[in-house]
PDB file of C-alpha atoms in Angstrom:
ATOM      1  CA  UNK L 272     135.877 -29.774  70.066  1.00 52.00           C
ATOM      2  CA  UNK L 273     132.463 -31.420  69.890  1.00 58.00           C
ATOM      3  CA  UNK L 274     130.740 -28.131  70.765  1.00 57.00           C
ATOM      4  CA  UNK L 275     132.078 -26.453  67.617  1.00 62.00           C
ATOM      5  CA  UNK L 276     131.517 -29.271  65.122  1.00 67.00           C
ATOM      6  CA  UNK L 277     129.802 -28.095  61.965  1.00 71.00           C
ATOM      7  CA  UNK L 278     129.527 -28.628  58.244  1.00 77.00           C
ATOM      8  CA  UNK L 279     132.769 -28.593  56.260  1.00 87.00           C
ATOM      9  CA  UNK L 280     133.489 -25.575  54.034  1.00 92.00           C
ATOM     10  CA  UNK L 281     134.212 -27.043  50.597  1.00 95.00           C
ATOM     11  CA  UNK L 282     134.787 -23.545  49.185  1.00 95.00           C
ATOM     12  CA  UNK L 283     137.872 -23.110  51.365  1.00 95.00           C
ATOM     13  CA  UNK L 284     139.167 -26.550  50.377  1.00 96.00           C
ATOM     14  CA  UNK L 285     138.685 -25.537  46.747  1.00 97.00           C
ATOM     15  CA  UNK L 286     140.699 -22.374  47.358  1.00 97.00           C
ATOM     16  CA  UNK L 287     143.565 -24.438  48.782  1.00 97.00           C
ATOM     17  CA  UNK L 288     143.468 -26.758  45.758  1.00 97.00           C
ATOM     18  CA  UNK L 289     143.514 -23.807  43.363  1.00 97.00           C
ATOM     19  CA  UNK L 290     146.551 -22.325  45.106  1.00 98.00           C
ATOM     20  CA  UNK L 291     148.679 -25.471  45.008  1.00 97.00           C
ATOM     21  CA  UNK L 292     150.392 -27.477  42.281  1.00 95.00           C
ATOM     22  CA  UNK L 293     150.539 -30.700  44.248  1.00 97.00           C
ATOM     23  CA  UNK L 294     147.800 -33.326  44.716  1.00 97.00           C
ATOM     24  CA  UNK L 295     145.280 -32.348  47.388  1.00 97.00           C
ATOM     25  CA  UNK L 296     143.187 -34.821  49.376  1.00 97.00           C
ATOM     26  CA  UNK L 297     140.048 -33.416  51.013  1.00 96.00           C
ATOM     27  CA  UNK L 298     139.062 -34.556  54.490  1.00 92.00           C
ATOM     28  CA  UNK L 299     135.952 -33.454  56.346  1.00 89.00           C
ATOM     29  CA  UNK L 300     132.215 -33.250  55.788  1.00 90.00           C
ATOM     30  CA  UNK L 301     132.013 -36.699  54.189  1.00 93.00           C
ATOM     31  CA  UNK L 302     129.049 -38.658  55.531  1.00 92.00           C
ATOM     32  CA  UNK L 303     127.846 -40.413  52.377  1.00 93.00           C
ATOM     33  CA  UNK L 304     128.969 -41.223  48.846  1.00 94.00           C
ATOM     34  CA  UNK L 305     126.934 -38.248  47.643  1.00 94.00           C
ATOM     35  CA  UNK L 306     129.155 -36.046  49.821  1.00 94.00           C
ATOM     36  CA  UNK L 307     132.216 -37.606  48.167  1.00 96.00           C
ATOM     37  CA  UNK L 308     130.927 -36.756  44.684  1.00 96.00           C
ATOM     38  CA  UNK L 309     129.878 -33.245  45.715  1.00 95.00           C
ATOM     39  CA  UNK L 310     133.275 -32.593  47.281  1.00 96.00           C
ATOM     40  CA  UNK L 311     135.098 -33.700  44.134  1.00 97.00           C
ATOM     41  CA  UNK L 312     132.804 -31.580  41.982  1.00 97.00           C
ATOM     42  CA  UNK L 313     132.926 -28.408  44.092  1.00 96.00           C
ATOM     43  CA  UNK L 314     136.591 -28.416  45.118  1.00 97.00           C
ATOM     44  CA  UNK L 315     138.435 -30.038  42.211  1.00 97.00           C
ATOM     45  CA  UNK L 316     140.583 -32.030  44.634  1.00 97.00           C
ATOM     46  CA  UNK L 317     142.445 -35.144  43.582  1.00 98.00           C
ATOM     47  CA  UNK L 318     140.889 -37.417  46.165  1.00 97.00           C
ATOM     48  CA  UNK L 319     138.578 -37.579  49.187  1.00 96.00           C
ATOM     49  CA  UNK L 320     139.041 -39.378  52.492  1.00 95.00           C
ATOM     50  CA  UNK L 321     136.626 -40.132  55.306  1.00 93.00           C
ATOM     51  CA  UNK L 322     137.413 -40.856  58.932  1.00 88.00           C
ATOM     52  CA  UNK L 323     134.498 -40.827  61.390  1.00 90.00           C
ATOM     53  CA  UNK L 324     131.735 -41.649  58.915  1.00 94.00           C
ATOM     54  CA  UNK L 325     133.632 -44.682  57.620  1.00 95.00           C
ATOM     55  CA  UNK L 326     133.909 -46.050  61.171  1.00 95.00           C
ATOM     56  CA  UNK L 327     130.125 -46.289  61.304  1.00 96.00           C
ATOM     57  CA  UNK L 328     129.606 -47.176  57.648  1.00 97.00           C
ATOM     58  CA  UNK L 329     132.628 -48.910  56.062  1.00 96.00           C
ATOM     59  CA  UNK L 330     130.540 -49.304  52.893  1.00 97.00           C
ATOM     60  CA  UNK L 331     130.401 -45.522  52.388  1.00 96.00           C
ATOM     61  CA  UNK L 332     132.514 -45.366  49.233  1.00 96.00           C
ATOM     62  CA  UNK L 333     130.527 -48.052  47.419  1.00 96.00           C
ATOM     63  CA  UNK L 334     127.212 -46.453  48.358  1.00 96.00           C
ATOM     64  CA  UNK L 335     126.307 -49.524  50.460  1.00 97.00           C
ATOM     65  CA  UNK L 336     125.855 -51.653  47.333  1.00 97.00           C
ATOM     66  CA  UNK L 337     127.994 -54.777  46.892  1.00 97.00           C
ATOM     67  CA  UNK L 338     129.259 -56.280  43.622  1.00 97.00           C
ATOM     68  CA  UNK L 339     126.034 -58.245  43.164  1.00 98.00           C
ATOM     69  CA  UNK L 340     123.862 -55.149  43.586  1.00 97.00           C
ATOM     70  CA  UNK L 341     122.672 -56.098  47.083  1.00 98.00           C
ATOM     71  CA  UNK L 342     122.199 -53.415  49.731  1.00 97.00           C
ATOM     72  CA  UNK L 343     124.665 -53.626  52.644  1.00 98.00           C
ATOM     73  CA  UNK L 344     122.968 -52.740  55.929  1.00 97.00           C
ATOM     74  CA  UNK L 345     124.453 -52.181  59.389  1.00 97.00           C
ATOM     75  CA  UNK L 346     123.675 -55.720  60.559  1.00 98.00           C
ATOM     76  CA  UNK L 347     125.749 -57.185  57.747  1.00 98.00           C
ATOM     77  CA  UNK L 348     128.571 -54.700  58.286  1.00 98.00           C
ATOM     78  CA  UNK L 349     128.717 -55.475  62.007  1.00 98.00           C
ATOM     79  CA  UNK L 350     128.734 -59.252  61.520  1.00 98.00           C
ATOM     80  CA  UNK L 351     131.337 -59.094  58.751  1.00 98.00           C
ATOM     81  CA  UNK L 352     133.502 -56.835  60.915  1.00 97.00           C
ATOM     82  CA  UNK L 353     133.336 -59.314  63.804  1.00 97.00           C
ATOM     83  CA  UNK L 354     134.264 -62.185  61.493  1.00 96.00           C
ATOM     84  CA  UNK L 355     137.293 -60.329  60.116  1.00 96.00           C
ATOM     85  CA  UNK L 356     138.350 -59.049  63.535  1.00 94.00           C
ATOM     86  CA  UNK L 357     138.256 -62.545  64.983  1.00 93.00           C
ATOM     87  CA  UNK L 358     140.379 -63.838  62.103  1.00 92.00           C
ATOM     88  CA  UNK L 359     142.968 -61.097  61.840  1.00 91.00           C
ATOM     89  CA  UNK L 360     143.266 -58.845  64.912  1.00 89.00           C
ATOM     90  CA  UNK L 361     146.307 -59.599  67.115  1.00 84.00           C
ATOM     91  CA  UNK L 362     145.246 -61.258  70.345  1.00 77.00           C
ATOM     92  CA  UNK L 363     141.896 -62.483  69.025  1.00 73.00           C
ATOM     93  CA  UNK L 364     142.860 -66.074  69.720  1.00 72.00           C
ATOM     94  CA  UNK L 365     143.007 -65.350  73.454  1.00 72.00           C
ATOM     95  CA  UNK L 366     140.004 -63.027  73.781  1.00 76.00           C
ATOM     96  CA  UNK L 367     138.400 -59.957  72.263  1.00 86.00           C
ATOM     97  CA  UNK L 368     140.652 -56.919  71.680  1.00 88.00           C
ATOM     98  CA  UNK L 369     139.285 -53.745  73.328  1.00 89.00           C
ATOM     99  CA  UNK L 370     139.035 -51.897  70.019  1.00 93.00           C
ATOM    100  CA  UNK L 371     136.279 -54.280  68.891  1.00 95.00           C
ATOM    101  CA  UNK L 372     133.817 -52.943  71.444  1.00 96.00           C
ATOM    102  CA  UNK L 373     134.460 -49.340  70.417  1.00 95.00           C
ATOM    103  CA  UNK L 374     133.817 -50.202  66.774  1.00 96.00           C
ATOM    104  CA  UNK L 375     130.621 -52.060  67.607  1.00 97.00           C
ATOM    105  CA  UNK L 376     129.155 -49.033  69.357  1.00 97.00           C
ATOM    106  CA  UNK L 377     129.596 -47.050  66.145  1.00 97.00           C
ATOM    107  CA  UNK L 378     128.293 -49.707  63.762  1.00 97.00           C
ATOM    108  CA  UNK L 379     124.983 -50.211  65.585  1.00 97.00           C
ATOM    109  CA  UNK L 380     124.774 -46.817  67.288  1.00 96.00           C
ATOM    110  CA  UNK L 381     121.122 -46.014  66.546  1.00 93.00           C
ATOM    111  CA  UNK L 382     119.930 -49.455  67.597  1.00 96.00           C
ATOM    112  CA  UNK L 383     121.606 -49.115  70.971  1.00 96.00           C
ATOM    113  CA  UNK L 384     119.950 -45.739  71.553  1.00 92.00           C
ATOM    114  CA  UNK L 385     116.518 -47.351  71.192  1.00 94.00           C
ATOM    115  CA  UNK L 386     117.238 -50.713  72.802  1.00 96.00           C
ATOM    116  CA  UNK L 387     118.954 -49.757  76.039  1.00 95.00           C
ATOM    117  CA  UNK L 388     119.026 -53.319  77.327  1.00 96.00           C
ATOM    118  CA  UNK L 389     121.197 -54.384  74.389  1.00 97.00           C
ATOM    119  CA  UNK L 390     123.514 -51.434  74.919  1.00 96.00           C
ATOM    120  CA  UNK L 391     124.055 -52.691  78.451  1.00 96.00           C
ATOM    121  CA  UNK L 392     124.765 -56.188  77.113  1.00 96.00           C
ATOM    122  CA  UNK L 393     127.311 -54.736  74.704  1.00 96.00           C
ATOM    123  CA  UNK L 394     129.016 -52.847  77.543  1.00 95.00           C
ATOM    124  CA  UNK L 395     129.456 -56.134  79.403  1.00 95.00           C
ATOM    125  CA  UNK L 396     130.346 -58.261  76.374  1.00 95.00           C
ATOM    126  CA  UNK L 397     133.803 -59.879  76.467  1.00 92.00           C
ATOM    127  CA  UNK L 398     133.656 -62.375  73.612  1.00 93.00           C
ATOM    128  CA  UNK L 399     132.933 -62.373  69.896  1.00 94.00           C
ATOM    129  CA  UNK L 400     129.992 -64.678  70.597  1.00 95.00           C
ATOM    130  CA  UNK L 401     128.408 -62.092  72.881  1.00 96.00           C
ATOM    131  CA  UNK L 402     128.965 -59.300  70.374  1.00 97.00           C
ATOM    132  CA  UNK L 403     127.308 -61.367  67.644  1.00 97.00           C
ATOM    133  CA  UNK L 404     124.361 -62.112  69.911  1.00 98.00           C
ATOM    134  CA  UNK L 405     123.689 -58.383  70.321  1.00 98.00           C
ATOM    135  CA  UNK L 406     123.748 -57.778  66.539  1.00 98.00           C
ATOM    136  CA  UNK L 407     121.536 -60.777  65.857  1.00 98.00           C
ATOM    137  CA  UNK L 408     119.023 -59.617  68.462  1.00 98.00           C
ATOM    138  CA  UNK L 409     118.958 -56.132  66.986  1.00 98.00           C
ATOM    139  CA  UNK L 410     118.264 -57.687  63.585  1.00 98.00           C
ATOM    140  CA  UNK L 411     115.368 -59.684  65.064  1.00 98.00           C
ATOM    141  CA  UNK L 412     113.904 -56.496  66.494  1.00 97.00           C
ATOM    142  CA  UNK L 413     114.172 -54.802  63.092  1.00 97.00           C
ATOM    143  CA  UNK L 414     115.883 -51.763  64.576  1.00 97.00           C
ATOM    144  CA  UNK L 415     115.592 -48.414  62.813  1.00 95.00           C
ATOM    145  CA  UNK L 416     118.814 -48.033  60.859  1.00 95.00           C
ATOM    146  CA  UNK L 417     120.153 -44.840  59.243  1.00 94.00           C
ATOM    147  CA  UNK L 418     119.580 -46.500  55.825  1.00 94.00           C
ATOM    148  CA  UNK L 419     122.597 -44.901  54.192  1.00 95.00           C
ATOM    149  CA  UNK L 420     122.243 -44.192  50.471  1.00 94.00           C
ATOM    150  CA  UNK L 421     118.617 -45.356  50.270  1.00 93.00           C
ATOM    151  CA  UNK L 422     116.698 -42.625  48.465  1.00 89.00           C
ATOM    152  CA  UNK L 423     113.893 -41.289  50.599  1.00 88.00           C
ATOM    153  CA  UNK L 424     114.905 -43.402  53.599  1.00 92.00           C
ATOM    154  CA  UNK L 425     118.310 -42.053  54.690  1.00 93.00           C
ATOM    155  CA  UNK L 426     117.992 -40.569  58.190  1.00 93.00           C
ATOM    156  CA  UNK L 427     120.896 -38.442  59.348  1.00 92.00           C
ATOM    157  CA  UNK L 428     119.549 -38.142  62.889  1.00 92.00           C
ATOM    158  CA  UNK L 429     119.894 -41.949  63.228  1.00 93.00           C
ATOM    159  CA  UNK L 430     123.598 -41.801  62.404  1.00 94.00           C
ATOM    160  CA  UNK L 431     126.543 -41.792  64.819  1.00 93.00           C
ATOM    161  CA  UNK L 432     128.330 -39.415  62.438  1.00 91.00           C
ATOM    162  CA  UNK L 433     125.808 -36.642  63.166  1.00 91.00           C
ATOM    163  CA  UNK L 434     125.710 -37.156  66.943  1.00 89.00           C
ATOM    164  CA  UNK L 435     127.182 -33.676  67.574  1.00 87.00           C
ATOM    165  CA  UNK L 436     125.256 -32.044  64.702  1.00 87.00           C
ATOM    166  CA  UNK L 437     121.793 -33.207  65.688  1.00 88.00           C
ATOM    167  CA  UNK L 438     120.107 -29.871  64.927  1.00 88.00           C
ATOM    168  CA  UNK L 439     121.423 -29.927  61.369  1.00 88.00           C
ATOM    169  CA  UNK L 440     120.496 -33.612  60.965  1.00 90.00           C
ATOM    170  CA  UNK L 441     116.937 -33.202  62.256  1.00 93.00           C
ATOM    171  CA  UNK L 442     116.379 -30.170  60.031  1.00 92.00           C
ATOM    172  CA  UNK L 443     117.554 -32.106  56.962  1.00 90.00           C
ATOM    173  CA  UNK L 444     115.365 -35.079  57.869  1.00 91.00           C
ATOM    174  CA  UNK L 445     112.327 -32.948  58.666  1.00 93.00           C
ATOM    175  CA  UNK L 446     111.964 -34.234  62.220  1.00 93.00           C
ATOM    176  CA  UNK L 447     111.684 -32.449  65.556  1.00 91.00           C
ATOM    177  CA  UNK L 448     114.878 -31.921  67.531  1.00 87.00           C
ATOM    178  CA  UNK L 449     114.799 -34.030  70.734  1.00 80.00           C
ATOM    179  CA  UNK L 450     114.663 -31.947  73.937  1.00 78.00           C
ATOM    180  CA  UNK L 451     117.917 -31.661  75.921  1.00 74.00           C
ATOM    181  CA  UNK L 452     118.257 -33.822  79.039  1.00 64.00           C
ATOM    182  CA  UNK L 453     117.025 -32.304  82.294  1.00 65.00           C
ATOM    183  CA  UNK L 454     119.571 -30.314  84.272  1.00 65.00           C
ATOM    184  CA  UNK L 455     121.746 -32.616  86.331  1.00 60.00           C
ATOM    185  CA  UNK L 456     120.435 -35.734  84.617  1.00 53.00           C
ATOM    186  CA  UNK L 457     123.103 -38.412  84.356  1.00 53.00           C
ATOM    187  CA  UNK L 458     123.645 -39.980  80.955  1.00 52.00           C
ATOM    188  CA  UNK L 459     125.453 -43.050  82.142  1.00 49.00           C
ATOM    189  CA  UNK L 460     125.375 -45.285  85.146  1.00 48.00           C
ATOM    190  CA  UNK L 461     127.766 -44.535  87.938  1.00 47.00           C
ATOM    191  CA  UNK L 462     130.881 -46.641  87.604  1.00 48.00           C
ATOM    192  CA  UNK L 463     130.151 -47.648  83.981  1.00 45.00           C
ATOM    193  CA  UNK L 464     133.108 -48.062  81.666  1.00 49.00           C
ATOM    194  CA  UNK L 465     133.892 -45.065  79.500  1.00 45.00           C
ATOM    195  CA  UNK L 466     135.363 -46.499  76.326  1.00 47.00           C
ATOM    196  CA  UNK L 467     134.240 -44.408  73.390  1.00 45.00           C
ATOM    197  CA  UNK L 468     130.540 -44.896  72.994  1.00 46.00           C
ATOM    198  CA  UNK L 469     130.102 -47.210  75.989  1.00 46.00           C
ATOM    199  CA  UNK L 470     127.355 -46.594  78.493  1.00 44.00           C
ATOM    200  CA  UNK L 471     126.612 -43.173  77.070  1.00 45.00           C
ATOM    201  CA  UNK L 472     124.107 -41.565  74.784  1.00 43.00           C
ATOM    202  CA  UNK L 473     123.992 -38.339  72.824  1.00 44.00           C
ATOM    203  CA  UNK L 474     120.553 -36.819  73.214  1.00 45.00           C
ATOM    204  CA  UNK L 475     117.835 -37.800  75.660  1.00 45.00           C
ATOM    205  CA  UNK L 476     118.061 -41.238  77.303  1.00 44.00           C
ATOM    206  CA  UNK L 477     116.168 -43.800  75.172  1.00 46.00           C
ATOM    207  CA  UNK L 478     113.060 -45.434  76.546  1.00 48.00           C
ATOM    208  CA  UNK L 479     112.906 -49.165  77.008  1.00 44.00           C
ATOM    209  CA  UNK L 480     110.654 -51.092  74.696  1.00 45.00           C
ATOM    210  CA  UNK L 481     108.132 -52.981  76.788  1.00 41.00           C
ATOM    211  CA  UNK L 482     107.800 -55.828  74.293  1.00 39.00           C
ATOM    212  CA  UNK L 483     111.490 -56.603  73.836  1.00 44.00           C
ATOM    213  CA  UNK L 484     111.948 -60.404  73.643  1.00 43.00           C
ATOM    214  CA  UNK L 485     114.785 -60.653  76.139  1.00 39.00           C
ATOM    215  CA  UNK L 486     114.300 -64.377  76.680  1.00 39.00           C
ATOM    216  CA  UNK L 487     116.138 -65.070  73.434  1.00 47.00           C
ATOM    217  CA  UNK L 488     118.988 -62.782  74.365  1.00 49.00           C
ATOM    218  CA  UNK L 489     119.359 -64.308  77.787  1.00 39.00           C
ATOM    219  CA  UNK L 490     120.274 -67.663  76.296  1.00 44.00           C
ATOM    220  CA  UNK L 491     123.311 -66.159  74.577  1.00 46.00           C
ATOM    221  CA  UNK L 492     124.376 -63.536  77.110  1.00 49.00           C
ATOM    222  CA  UNK L 493     125.254 -63.534  80.797  1.00 44.00           C
TER     223      UNK L 493
END
């Protein structure tokens, strides 16, 4: 239930581990690699898994640093995901599988909250080319990313993982909690598709940026 989502209780997981003689894998409360290390330290479990956070940041367990020491941002993750999906997902040779769109909304979540026009393009996208065009345009606009694992720059309130824990995220980041939407205010257009993440926004509706260079996007999108 999204209304009851909260921080995971590692103490209780530790109690379960202490009571059992079999390997225990912890699941819950893992948003970054630091959370992984803290969970291992505080619970004594044999392993840690991540579900939702890894959908937004598949580089979670390596701390967003590749083998060459280069930081892995959301633009790179999104483009690499599209490349692999096009190569390996069943049905990719005849179109774009529906799951791709759902994943894209998680990978570039914060950018779509700020750049509403690109969110609308992603809702309508039906090809890998169109998905790539959205990511490339976000990169050109230098969208504000969560900056996972960057000391002093990580912003929880910019992360899809904390979408239902915004009060906790804003408090940790030292920013003001956005006001709730006005009573009766619609968060998505009537008739919009409702795949996970599509046409919707957690928090107040983002404002359009007046200087967005849509001419470049128009050449790659319908």
